[in-house]
Each structure stands twice: as C-alpha cells, then as structure tokens.
C-alpha cells in the first residue's frame, strides 16, 4: 500500500483566515439592517407595564415618542414624574408644538398616519398621562399607542 | 516594464470590520415597539348635548386612586373583569339588564345582532399607570376573545389569522371595540 502514504504527523496546516472579514461584514450588515439607531438619550425611567393584547408598531418612521416617568437623576430633578420630548424635560404646554414639529418633519401624505407612542413608567400616575392625552386631543393627534411589553398569557387551568 | 504592484496586506481587515460591528451593536437597539393601540375621541364641542344612552347599555368601570376597581355599582376585581366584560358585550341569554342588540346586515355574516353596549372607563388622577394598562388590557382581551370566537365559528380560524380584509372588517363590525373614556374630572385629589 505504498500509494496511501501516511502524512507526516505533528504539523497542523494553518487555517486560512482570509474569509474572516467577509464573515464579520456579513454579521455587520445583518445588524445594520435589523436594528435602528438610538435616537434620544433617556432622562426618565420608562419601565413598560406588561400586557397580553399588544400590537406591533408598524412603520417606525411615523411614530413620535413621548416619555413620561420619574427622572433618572433623582438628586437633581426629584422623584415626581416628568415629561421628556426629544432630549429634554418639557411641560404639558410644549406638547402641541412638539406635535406640530413632528408633523412638519413628515411628508404631507404621511401626516394622517402619525402615531404617538406613550412610553410611560408603570409607577407614573394617571394624572400626568391624562393631561398629555387631553393636549393630544386638542391638537388632533388621535392615534396613540400605550407602549407595553408582551406578557405570555398563562394557560387556563 | 510593468512594475509589479505590491499586494496590500488584508490581515487587518477583520479587525476593522470587528470595530464597525461593535460600534453598531452598541449604538443601535433591536427592541420591537409594541403596545395597546387606542384612538382618542375628538374634543367635545362646547354645549354639545350629552348623548342619551340607556343605563342597561353602559358598563361602568371606575379605577380609584388606590387602584381599586368599581364596576357598575359594586367593587370589582381585575381577575373577573374579562369574563364580566365578555358577558356584558355578548349578553348570551338576552337578559333585560344587559345591553340590547340591534340586528344589522353584515357581509359574510348575514343578519347579526350587534350589541349596543358601551364600556365606559373612568380613572382618577392618582391611579397608577400600571393598573390603567391592566384594565385596558382586560377590556381589549374581552373584545378580542369575542371576535376570535365568532371568527372561529364563521370562518374556521382565529381572528388574528384572517387574511381577507373584508372578513376582518365584517368581524370588527359585528363586535365593535366600544370603549369610551369619560372626560377627565378632578375627583378625590391627586396622588
């Protein structure tokens, strides 16, 4: 059996790493496509409550967010729930302007489909949320979405 | 006399793309935003007449500042809210004190008795947001379950799996999502 000579043992052939960049690039593109850029720096805590009957928010470009919750920096701003629009704390009175700006930023055809997503901390009180909702009604931003986490429903016994 | 172009070393390519990858991992989020979708009613006009609704057609849900439920005229419980709502909306035995039905002709379903019941939800300024969402969730679940049952009975598959838009709107018409939120009032102080 001279034809099947045993190879010399000991030295392992080096694994080619030439395709490594390609693999990494593939991963990179995957992440670029499936994720979205973080847009705002959160200044309030927003732990979403859990619910079972949730619907996915479609068309992320047509969603404007309003954050409500206790400030992250408690020493500076206290524990009372505050409203955050874009990158800063705001009051109820700023909401109409915020909605107008959001509308201006969209193409006219898309404006009726603009949804306002309320990201509210589960410990916040309804008072502030009701005030925000009233403002939204006044400016005609009727489509809203209470941001919640999906909870798996317990099987019935 | 073609000069030989020296080959560029591509060994650091992997490192560069790793850097980019890590940058994107850090700056982006992957969470899918989900939530309970609602449509706010337009602001009522001044001196607008309050629509007359029969008492049997209203399902009053109140949440007070201590997150306790008050349904119609007694204490309620979040665990039974879904079943209560379903019974109110479907009124299976045509009881006198539950909402009346109006027969309407709906595509695919023919003459279908549509409930005229309205759920009226009212909360205090001191109610916690978590409780409010739980109540909203139970009310939505009740409507969704009724729609599911009807959809299974008529089309043989759950409501969420219906693909025909006409079928979806037929079911939506037969079981409307009639949750109305009362105009906010200050009762019982804040917090």
mmCIF file of C-alpha atoms in Angstrom:
data_model
loop_
_atom_site.group_PDB
_atom_site.id
_atom_site.type_symbol
_atom_site.label_atom_id
_atom_site.label_comp_id
_atom_site.label_asym_id
_atom_site.label_seq_id
_atom_site.Cartn_x
_atom_site.Cartn_y
_atom_site.Cartn_z
ATOM 1 C CA UNK A 1 0.000 0.000 0.000
ATOM 2 C CA UNK A 2 2.554 2.467 -0.963
ATOM 3 C CA UNK A 3 0.071 4.756 -2.597
ATOM 4 C CA UNK A 4 -1.593 5.729 0.629
ATOM 5 C CA UNK A 5 1.377 7.112 2.381
ATOM 6 C CA UNK A 6 0.740 8.360 5.826
ATOM 7 C CA UNK A 7 1.207 12.069 6.053
ATOM 8 C CA UNK A 8 3.765 13.394 8.362
ATOM 9 C CA UNK A 9 2.162 13.829 11.730
ATOM 10 C CA UNK A 10 2.828 16.698 14.075
ATOM 11 C CA UNK A 11 2.496 19.848 11.997
ATOM 12 C CA UNK A 12 -1.054 21.142 11.629
ATOM 13 C CA UNK A 13 -1.725 23.128 8.478
ATOM 14 C CA UNK A 14 -2.517 26.773 9.213
ATOM 15 C CA UNK A 15 -6.221 27.662 8.953
ATOM 16 C CA UNK A 16 -6.809 30.339 6.422
ATOM 17 C CA UNK A 17 -8.300 33.499 7.941
ATOM 18 C CA UNK A 18 -8.840 35.178 4.625
ATOM 19 C CA UNK A 19 -12.605 34.767 4.785
ATOM 20 C CA UNK A 20 -12.802 36.202 8.290
ATOM 21 C CA UNK A 21 -13.503 39.793 7.118
ATOM 22 C CA UNK A 22 -16.311 38.509 4.921
ATOM 23 C CA UNK A 23 -17.960 36.730 7.831
ATOM 24 C CA UNK A 24 -17.674 39.762 10.055
ATOM 25 C CA UNK A 25 -19.032 42.020 7.321
ATOM 26 C CA UNK A 26 -21.986 39.713 6.940
ATOM 27 C CA UNK A 27 -22.704 39.999 10.668
ATOM 28 C CA UNK A 28 -22.276 43.751 10.424
ATOM 29 C CA UNK A 29 -24.784 44.078 7.607
ATOM 30 C CA UNK A 30 -27.217 41.844 9.455
ATOM 31 C CA UNK A 31 -27.121 44.129 12.469
ATOM 32 C CA UNK A 32 -27.283 47.271 10.377
ATOM 33 C CA UNK A 33 -30.446 46.080 8.708
ATOM 34 C CA UNK A 34 -32.291 44.627 11.694
ATOM 35 C CA UNK A 35 -31.658 47.376 14.205
ATOM 36 C CA UNK A 36 -32.474 51.031 14.478
ATOM 37 C CA UNK A 37 -30.359 53.874 15.737
ATOM 38 C CA UNK A 38 -30.937 55.007 19.260
ATOM 39 C CA UNK A 39 -32.413 58.435 18.822
ATOM 40 C CA UNK A 40 -32.768 60.038 22.203
ATOM 41 C CA UNK A 41 -30.922 59.872 25.461
ATOM 42 C CA UNK A 42 -33.432 58.886 28.054
ATOM 43 C CA UNK A 43 -33.654 61.177 31.025
ATOM 44 C CA UNK A 44 -36.625 59.494 32.620
ATOM 45 C CA UNK A 45 -37.095 55.896 33.644
ATOM 46 C CA UNK A 46 -39.649 54.120 31.487
ATOM 47 C CA UNK A 47 -40.298 50.575 32.546
ATOM 48 C CA UNK A 48 -43.172 49.494 30.378
ATOM 49 C CA UNK A 49 -46.033 47.619 32.040
ATOM 50 C CA UNK A 50 -46.842 44.133 30.837
ATOM 51 C CA UNK A 51 -49.902 43.299 28.792
ATOM 52 C CA UNK A 52 -51.118 40.410 26.689
ATOM 53 C CA UNK A 53 -53.129 42.170 23.996
ATOM 54 C CA UNK A 54 -50.318 44.071 22.336
ATOM 55 C CA UNK A 55 -49.965 45.027 18.717
ATOM 56 C CA UNK A 56 -46.718 45.732 16.962
ATOM 57 C CA UNK A 57 -45.983 49.289 15.964
ATOM 58 C CA UNK A 58 -45.683 49.356 12.231
ATOM 59 C CA UNK A 59 -43.800 51.980 10.260
ATOM 60 C CA UNK A 60 -41.390 53.284 12.821
ATOM 61 C CA UNK A 61 -40.779 56.434 10.830
ATOM 62 C CA UNK A 62 -44.347 57.517 11.514
ATOM 63 C CA UNK A 63 -44.141 57.255 15.268
ATOM 64 C CA UNK A 64 -43.312 60.058 17.649
ATOM 65 C CA UNK A 65 -42.479 59.225 21.213
ATOM 66 C CA UNK A 66 -43.444 60.914 24.442
ATOM 67 C CA UNK A 67 -41.622 59.674 27.516
ATOM 68 C CA UNK A 68 -43.146 60.044 30.952
ATOM 69 C CA UNK A 69 -41.623 58.813 34.169
ATOM 70 C CA UNK A 70 -39.531 59.662 37.220
ATOM 71 C CA UNK A 71 -36.206 61.345 36.324
ATOM 72 C CA UNK A 72 -33.136 59.140 36.300
ATOM 73 C CA UNK A 73 -31.113 61.710 38.210
ATOM 74 C CA UNK A 74 -33.232 61.799 41.335
ATOM 75 C CA UNK A 75 -30.949 64.120 43.269
ATOM 76 C CA UNK A 76 -31.123 66.761 40.580
ATOM 77 C CA UNK A 77 -34.729 66.578 39.491
ATOM 78 C CA UNK A 78 -36.647 64.824 42.284
ATOM 79 C CA UNK A 79 -38.888 61.807 42.001
ATOM 80 C CA UNK A 80 -42.030 63.370 40.558
ATOM 81 C CA UNK A 81 -42.858 62.072 37.057
ATOM 82 C CA UNK A 82 -41.747 64.377 34.251
ATOM 83 C CA UNK A 83 -42.356 64.562 30.526
ATOM 84 C CA UNK A 84 -39.473 64.170 28.124
ATOM 85 C CA UNK A 85 -39.760 65.250 24.499
ATOM 86 C CA UNK A 86 -36.786 64.651 22.268
ATOM 87 C CA UNK A 87 -33.800 65.256 24.517
ATOM 88 C CA UNK A 88 -35.074 67.454 27.306
ATOM 89 C CA UNK A 89 -37.639 67.780 30.056
ATOM 90 C CA UNK A 90 -40.719 69.630 28.942
ATOM 91 C CA UNK A 91 -44.086 70.618 30.331
ATOM 92 C CA UNK A 92 -47.611 69.914 29.182
ATOM 93 C CA UNK A 93 -47.679 73.255 27.357
ATOM 94 C CA UNK A 94 -44.906 72.155 24.992
ATOM 95 C CA UNK A 95 -46.804 69.191 23.597
ATOM 96 C CA UNK A 96 -48.782 70.986 20.864
ATOM 97 C CA UNK A 97 -45.583 72.485 19.475
ATOM 98 C CA UNK A 98 -43.881 69.117 19.624
ATOM 99 C CA UNK A 99 -46.709 67.522 17.624
ATOM 100 C CA UNK A 100 -46.632 70.334 15.044
ATOM 101 C CA UNK A 101 -42.879 69.895 14.645
ATOM 102 C CA UNK A 102 -43.302 66.157 14.221
ATOM 103 C CA UNK A 103 -45.936 66.766 11.563
ATOM 104 C CA UNK A 104 -43.752 69.273 9.760
ATOM 105 C CA UNK A 105 -40.958 66.731 9.593
ATOM 106 C CA UNK A 106 -43.119 64.262 7.654
ATOM 107 C CA UNK A 107 -44.281 64.237 4.075
ATOM 108 C CA UNK A 108 -47.786 65.591 3.812
ATOM 109 C CA UNK A 109 -49.236 62.289 2.633
ATOM 110 C CA UNK A 110 -47.972 60.537 5.747
ATOM 111 C CA UNK A 111 -49.241 63.040 8.287
ATOM 112 C CA UNK A 112 -52.653 61.466 8.953
ATOM 113 C CA UNK A 113 -50.962 58.204 9.885
ATOM 114 C CA UNK A 114 -48.726 59.726 12.518
ATOM 115 C CA UNK A 115 -48.961 57.745 15.746
ATOM 116 C CA UNK A 116 -47.947 58.990 19.149
ATOM 117 C CA UNK A 117 -46.397 56.337 21.316
ATOM 118 C CA UNK A 118 -46.638 56.975 25.029
ATOM 119 C CA UNK A 119 -43.742 55.401 26.843
ATOM 120 C CA UNK A 120 -44.824 55.720 30.423
ATOM 121 C CA UNK A 121 -43.252 54.244 33.517
ATOM 122 C CA UNK A 122 -45.529 51.797 35.269
ATOM 123 C CA UNK A 123 -45.284 53.734 38.525
ATOM 124 C CA UNK A 124 -46.370 57.035 36.990
ATOM 125 C CA UNK A 125 -49.751 58.399 37.991
ATOM 126 C CA UNK A 126 -52.597 58.759 35.534
ATOM 127 C CA UNK A 127 -52.934 62.489 36.208
ATOM 128 C CA UNK A 128 -49.986 63.455 34.045
ATOM 129 C CA UNK A 129 -50.942 60.895 31.391
ATOM 130 C CA UNK A 130 -54.484 62.257 31.237
ATOM 131 C CA UNK A 131 -53.129 65.799 30.821
ATOM 132 C CA UNK A 132 -50.951 64.645 27.932
ATOM 133 C CA UNK A 133 -53.879 62.845 26.328
ATOM 134 C CA UNK A 134 -56.019 65.964 26.601
ATOM 135 C CA UNK A 135 -53.331 68.006 24.850
ATOM 136 C CA UNK A 136 -53.070 65.401 22.107
ATOM 137 C CA UNK A 137 -56.821 65.527 21.603
ATOM 138 C CA UNK A 138 -56.712 69.315 21.322
ATOM 139 C CA UNK A 139 -54.160 69.218 18.518
ATOM 140 C CA UNK A 140 -55.844 66.326 16.775
ATOM 141 C CA UNK A 141 -53.231 63.624 17.316
ATOM 142 C CA UNK A 142 -55.790 60.910 17.894
ATOM 143 C CA UNK A 143 -53.785 57.804 17.153
ATOM 144 C CA UNK A 144 -51.964 56.761 20.262
ATOM 145 C CA UNK A 145 -50.218 53.674 21.458
ATOM 146 C CA UNK A 146 -49.537 52.773 25.072
ATOM 147 C CA UNK A 147 -46.135 51.156 24.983
ATOM 148 C CA UNK A 148 -46.203 47.812 26.777
ATOM 149 C CA UNK A 149 -44.168 44.683 26.965
ATOM 150 C CA UNK A 150 -45.610 41.426 25.717
ATOM 151 C CA UNK A 151 -46.559 39.084 28.507
ATOM 152 C CA UNK A 152 -47.099 35.437 27.815
ATOM 153 C CA UNK A 153 -50.578 34.510 28.833
ATOM 154 C CA UNK A 154 -50.782 31.866 31.490
ATOM 155 C CA UNK A 155 -52.572 28.757 30.307
ATOM 156 C CA UNK A 156 -56.017 28.450 31.763
ATOM 157 C CA UNK A 157 -56.495 25.724 34.297
ATOM 158 C CA UNK B 1 8.398 47.097 -17.948
ATOM 159 C CA UNK B 2 5.267 46.644 -15.926
ATOM 160 C CA UNK B 3 6.113 47.205 -12.333
ATOM 161 C CA UNK B 4 4.778 44.650 -10.012
ATOM 162 C CA UNK B 5 2.165 46.206 -7.738
ATOM 163 C CA UNK B 6 2.830 45.137 -4.185
ATOM 164 C CA UNK B 7 -0.072 43.243 -2.638
ATOM 165 C CA UNK B 8 -1.962 45.115 0.071
ATOM 166 C CA UNK B 9 -1.976 43.315 3.336
ATOM 167 C CA UNK B 10 -5.568 42.464 4.165
ATOM 168 C CA UNK B 11 -4.822 40.979 7.521
ATOM 169 C CA UNK B 12 -6.241 43.901 9.485
ATOM 170 C CA UNK B 13 -9.480 43.904 7.516
ATOM 171 C CA UNK B 14 -11.071 41.596 10.065
ATOM 172 C CA UNK B 15 -10.141 43.957 12.880
ATOM 173 C CA UNK B 16 -11.626 46.943 11.089
ATOM 174 C CA UNK B 17 -14.890 45.195 10.402
ATOM 175 C CA UNK B 18 -14.981 43.959 14.004
ATOM 176 C CA UNK B 19 -14.704 47.543 15.150
ATOM 177 C CA UNK B 20 -17.578 48.591 12.907
ATOM 178 C CA UNK B 21 -19.653 45.660 14.095
ATOM 179 C CA UNK B 22 -19.140 46.538 17.740
ATOM 180 C CA UNK B 23 -19.953 50.171 17.054
ATOM 181 C CA UNK B 24 -23.300 49.184 15.539
ATOM 182 C CA UNK B 25 -24.043 46.733 18.315
ATOM 183 C CA UNK B 26 -23.627 49.497 20.868
ATOM 184 C CA UNK B 27 -25.441 52.359 19.146
ATOM 185 C CA UNK B 28 -28.497 50.533 17.902
ATOM 186 C CA UNK B 29 -31.475 48.917 19.520
ATOM 187 C CA UNK B 30 -33.297 45.862 18.410
ATOM 188 C CA UNK B 31 -36.446 46.057 20.507
ATOM 189 C CA UNK B 32 -39.658 45.946 18.558
ATOM 190 C CA UNK B 33 -42.025 48.538 19.863
ATOM 191 C CA UNK B 34 -45.358 47.129 20.793
ATOM 192 C CA UNK B 35 -48.294 48.387 22.713
ATOM 193 C CA UNK B 36 -52.018 48.754 23.092
ATOM 194 C CA UNK B 37 -53.416 50.842 20.269
ATOM 195 C CA UNK B 38 -56.166 53.311 21.036
ATOM 196 C CA UNK B 39 -57.908 56.091 19.204
ATOM 197 C CA UNK B 40 -58.656 59.215 21.190
ATOM 198 C CA UNK B 41 -62.022 60.862 20.636
ATOM 199 C CA UNK B 42 -62.043 64.426 19.334
ATOM 200 C CA UNK B 43 -62.585 67.173 21.861
ATOM 201 C CA UNK B 44 -66.292 67.662 22.598
ATOM 202 C CA UNK B 45 -67.775 70.876 21.363
ATOM 203 C CA UNK B 46 -68.990 73.358 23.889
ATOM 204 C CA UNK B 47 -72.598 72.880 24.969
ATOM 205 C CA UNK B 48 -72.731 69.725 22.900
ATOM 206 C CA UNK B 49 -75.698 67.673 24.003
ATOM 207 C CA UNK B 50 -74.733 64.633 26.028
ATOM 208 C CA UNK B 51 -75.905 61.611 24.075
ATOM 209 C CA UNK B 52 -78.619 59.669 25.811
ATOM 210 C CA UNK B 53 -77.592 56.115 26.491
ATOM 211 C CA UNK B 54 -79.820 53.682 28.295
ATOM 212 C CA UNK B 55 -78.475 52.505 31.592
ATOM 213 C CA UNK B 56 -78.534 48.877 30.548
ATOM 214 C CA UNK B 57 -76.199 49.700 27.667
ATOM 215 C CA UNK B 58 -73.417 51.107 29.819
ATOM 216 C CA UNK B 59 -70.727 49.120 31.587
ATOM 217 C CA UNK B 60 -69.133 51.462 34.067
ATOM 218 C CA UNK B 61 -65.562 50.758 35.053
ATOM 219 C CA UNK B 62 -64.024 53.073 37.585
ATOM 220 C CA UNK B 63 -60.487 52.881 38.928
ATOM 221 C CA UNK B 64 -59.829 54.898 42.051
ATOM 222 C CA UNK B 65 -56.594 56.357 43.340
ATOM 223 C CA UNK B 66 -55.832 53.220 45.343
ATOM 224 C CA UNK B 67 -56.109 51.122 42.176
ATOM 225 C CA UNK B 68 -59.366 49.539 43.319
ATOM 226 C CA UNK B 69 -61.967 48.733 40.698
ATOM 227 C CA UNK B 70 -65.570 49.771 40.829
ATOM 228 C CA UNK B 71 -67.790 48.074 38.268
ATOM 229 C CA UNK B 72 -71.310 49.360 37.715
ATOM 230 C CA UNK B 73 -72.400 49.659 41.319
ATOM 231 C CA UNK B 74 -70.112 47.391 43.252
ATOM 232 C CA UNK B 75 -66.500 46.567 43.932
ATOM 233 C CA UNK B 76 -64.894 44.771 41.052
ATOM 234 C CA UNK B 77 -61.894 42.550 40.621
ATOM 235 C CA UNK B 78 -59.360 42.651 37.825
ATOM 236 C CA UNK B 79 -59.415 38.845 37.639
ATOM 237 C CA UNK B 80 -63.110 38.684 36.790
ATOM 238 C CA UNK B 81 -63.153 41.838 34.668
ATOM 239 C CA UNK B 82 -62.548 39.987 31.428
ATOM 240 C CA UNK B 83 -65.368 37.484 31.968
ATOM 241 C CA UNK B 84 -67.728 40.231 33.140
ATOM 242 C CA UNK B 85 -66.950 42.322 30.079
ATOM 243 C CA UNK B 86 -67.488 39.379 27.777
ATOM 244 C CA UNK B 87 -70.843 38.621 29.324
ATOM 245 C CA UNK B 88 -71.823 42.286 29.064
ATOM 246 C CA UNK B 89 -70.857 42.577 25.415
ATOM 247 C CA UNK B 90 -72.294 39.279 24.236
ATOM 248 C CA UNK B 91 -75.335 39.055 26.517
ATOM 249 C CA UNK B 92 -75.792 35.390 25.615
ATOM 250 C CA UNK B 93 -79.128 34.873 27.376
ATOM 251 C CA UNK B 94 -80.639 38.191 26.244
ATOM 252 C CA UNK B 95 -81.095 39.386 29.789
ATOM 253 C CA UNK B 96 -83.086 42.501 30.489
ATOM 254 C CA UNK B 97 -80.364 44.285 32.434
ATOM 255 C CA UNK B 98 -77.637 43.666 29.855
ATOM 256 C CA UNK B 99 -77.322 45.644 26.619
ATOM 257 C CA UNK B 100 -79.860 45.396 23.859
ATOM 258 C CA UNK B 101 -78.938 44.246 20.384
ATOM 259 C CA UNK B 102 -79.649 45.699 17.028
ATOM 260 C CA UNK B 103 -79.855 43.347 14.075
ATOM 261 C CA UNK B 104 -77.639 44.533 11.238
ATOM 262 C CA UNK B 105 -76.878 43.052 7.883
ATOM 263 C CA UNK B 106 -73.180 42.375 7.605
ATOM 264 C CA UNK B 107 -71.300 40.905 4.684
ATOM 265 C CA UNK B 108 -70.482 37.189 5.197
ATOM 266 C CA UNK B 109 -72.427 37.065 8.443
ATOM 267 C CA UNK B 110 -75.908 37.936 7.256
ATOM 268 C CA UNK B 111 -78.250 39.374 9.862
ATOM 269 C CA UNK B 112 -76.207 39.601 13.008
ATOM 270 C CA UNK B 113 -77.329 41.004 16.367
ATOM 271 C CA UNK B 114 -74.809 43.724 17.174
ATOM 272 C CA UNK B 115 -74.569 44.652 20.807
ATOM 273 C CA UNK B 116 -75.200 48.294 21.619
ATOM 274 C CA UNK B 117 -73.256 48.115 24.830
ATOM 275 C CA UNK B 118 -70.625 50.703 25.600
ATOM 276 C CA UNK B 119 -67.835 50.311 28.102
ATOM 277 C CA UNK B 120 -67.206 53.496 29.979
ATOM 278 C CA UNK B 121 -63.799 53.683 31.594
ATOM 279 C CA UNK B 122 -63.013 56.321 34.137
ATOM 280 C CA UNK B 123 -59.904 56.733 36.183
ATOM 281 C CA UNK B 124 -58.685 59.006 38.900
ATOM 282 C CA UNK B 125 -55.640 61.253 38.565
ATOM 283 C CA UNK B 126 -53.987 59.188 41.258
ATOM 284 C CA UNK B 127 -54.492 55.837 39.534
ATOM 285 C CA UNK B 128 -51.207 54.180 38.683
ATOM 286 C CA UNK B 129 -50.388 53.749 35.028
ATOM 287 C CA UNK B 130 -49.760 50.058 35.514
ATOM 288 C CA UNK B 131 -53.303 49.478 36.812
ATOM 289 C CA UNK B 132 -54.760 51.535 33.981
ATOM 290 C CA UNK B 133 -52.938 49.415 31.411
ATOM 291 C CA UNK B 134 -54.061 46.211 33.133
ATOM 292 C CA UNK B 135 -57.686 47.356 32.918
ATOM 293 C CA UNK B 136 -57.291 48.440 29.286
ATOM 294 C CA UNK B 137 -55.667 45.095 28.576
ATOM 295 C CA UNK B 138 -58.512 43.086 30.113
ATOM 296 C CA UNK B 139 -61.127 45.096 28.204
ATOM 297 C CA UNK B 140 -59.240 44.634 24.942
ATOM 298 C CA UNK B 141 -58.796 40.939 25.699
ATOM 299 C CA UNK B 142 -62.545 40.541 26.202
ATOM 300 C CA UNK B 143 -63.302 42.078 22.806
ATOM 301 C CA UNK B 144 -60.527 40.103 21.134
ATOM 302 C CA UNK B 145 -61.775 36.837 22.603
ATOM 303 C CA UNK B 146 -65.313 37.504 21.397
ATOM 304 C CA UNK B 147 -64.009 38.315 17.937
ATOM 305 C CA UNK B 148 -61.929 35.180 17.994
ATOM 306 C CA UNK B 149 -64.905 33.025 18.916
ATOM 307 C CA UNK B 150 -67.053 34.492 16.176
ATOM 308 C CA UNK B 151 -64.263 34.182 13.650
ATOM 309 C CA UNK B 152 -63.702 30.523 14.508
ATOM 310 C CA UNK B 153 -67.403 29.835 14.298
ATOM 311 C CA UNK B 154 -67.904 31.563 10.940
ATOM 312 C CA UNK B 155 -64.586 31.241 9.142
ATOM 313 C CA UNK B 156 -62.959 28.366 10.984
ATOM 314 C CA UNK B 157 -59.845 30.196 12.055
ATOM 315 C CA UNK B 158 -58.895 32.717 14.732
ATOM 316 C CA UNK B 159 -59.359 36.415 14.103
ATOM 317 C CA UNK B 160 -55.647 37.142 14.029
ATOM 318 C CA UNK B 161 -55.145 34.691 11.158
ATOM 319 C CA UNK B 162 -57.798 36.159 8.878
ATOM 320 C CA UNK B 163 -56.145 37.474 5.759
ATOM 321 C CA UNK B 164 -59.122 38.779 3.834
ATOM 322 C CA UNK B 165 -59.619 42.426 4.737
ATOM 323 C CA UNK B 166 -63.380 42.185 4.147
ATOM 324 C CA UNK B 167 -63.691 39.338 6.626
ATOM 325 C CA UNK B 168 -61.698 41.321 9.188
ATOM 326 C CA UNK B 169 -63.939 44.335 8.838
ATOM 327 C CA UNK B 170 -67.038 42.133 8.972
ATOM 328 C CA UNK B 171 -65.951 40.769 12.336
ATOM 329 C CA UNK B 172 -64.973 44.232 13.522
ATOM 330 C CA UNK B 173 -68.402 45.472 12.585
ATOM 331 C CA UNK B 174 -70.142 42.612 14.337
ATOM 332 C CA UNK B 175 -68.201 43.121 17.558
ATOM 333 C CA UNK B 176 -67.142 46.745 17.782
ATOM 334 C CA UNK B 177 -64.436 47.879 20.150
ATOM 335 C CA UNK B 178 -66.671 50.262 22.037
ATOM 336 C CA UNK B 179 -64.562 51.535 24.887
ATOM 337 C CA UNK B 180 -65.159 55.137 25.744
ATOM 338 C CA UNK B 181 -63.170 57.095 28.221
ATOM 339 C CA UNK B 182 -65.003 59.600 30.329
ATOM 340 C CA UNK B 183 -63.980 63.231 30.236
ATOM 341 C CA UNK B 184 -61.411 63.721 32.976
ATOM 342 C CA UNK B 185 -62.623 65.223 36.181
ATOM 343 C CA UNK B 186 -60.850 66.029 39.358
ATOM 344 C CA UNK B 187 -62.188 63.752 41.991
ATOM 345 C CA UNK B 188 -60.634 62.718 45.225
ATOM 346 C CA UNK B 189 -57.444 64.756 44.949
ATOM 347 C CA UNK B 190 -54.114 63.764 43.476
ATOM 348 C CA UNK B 191 -51.627 61.081 44.499
#
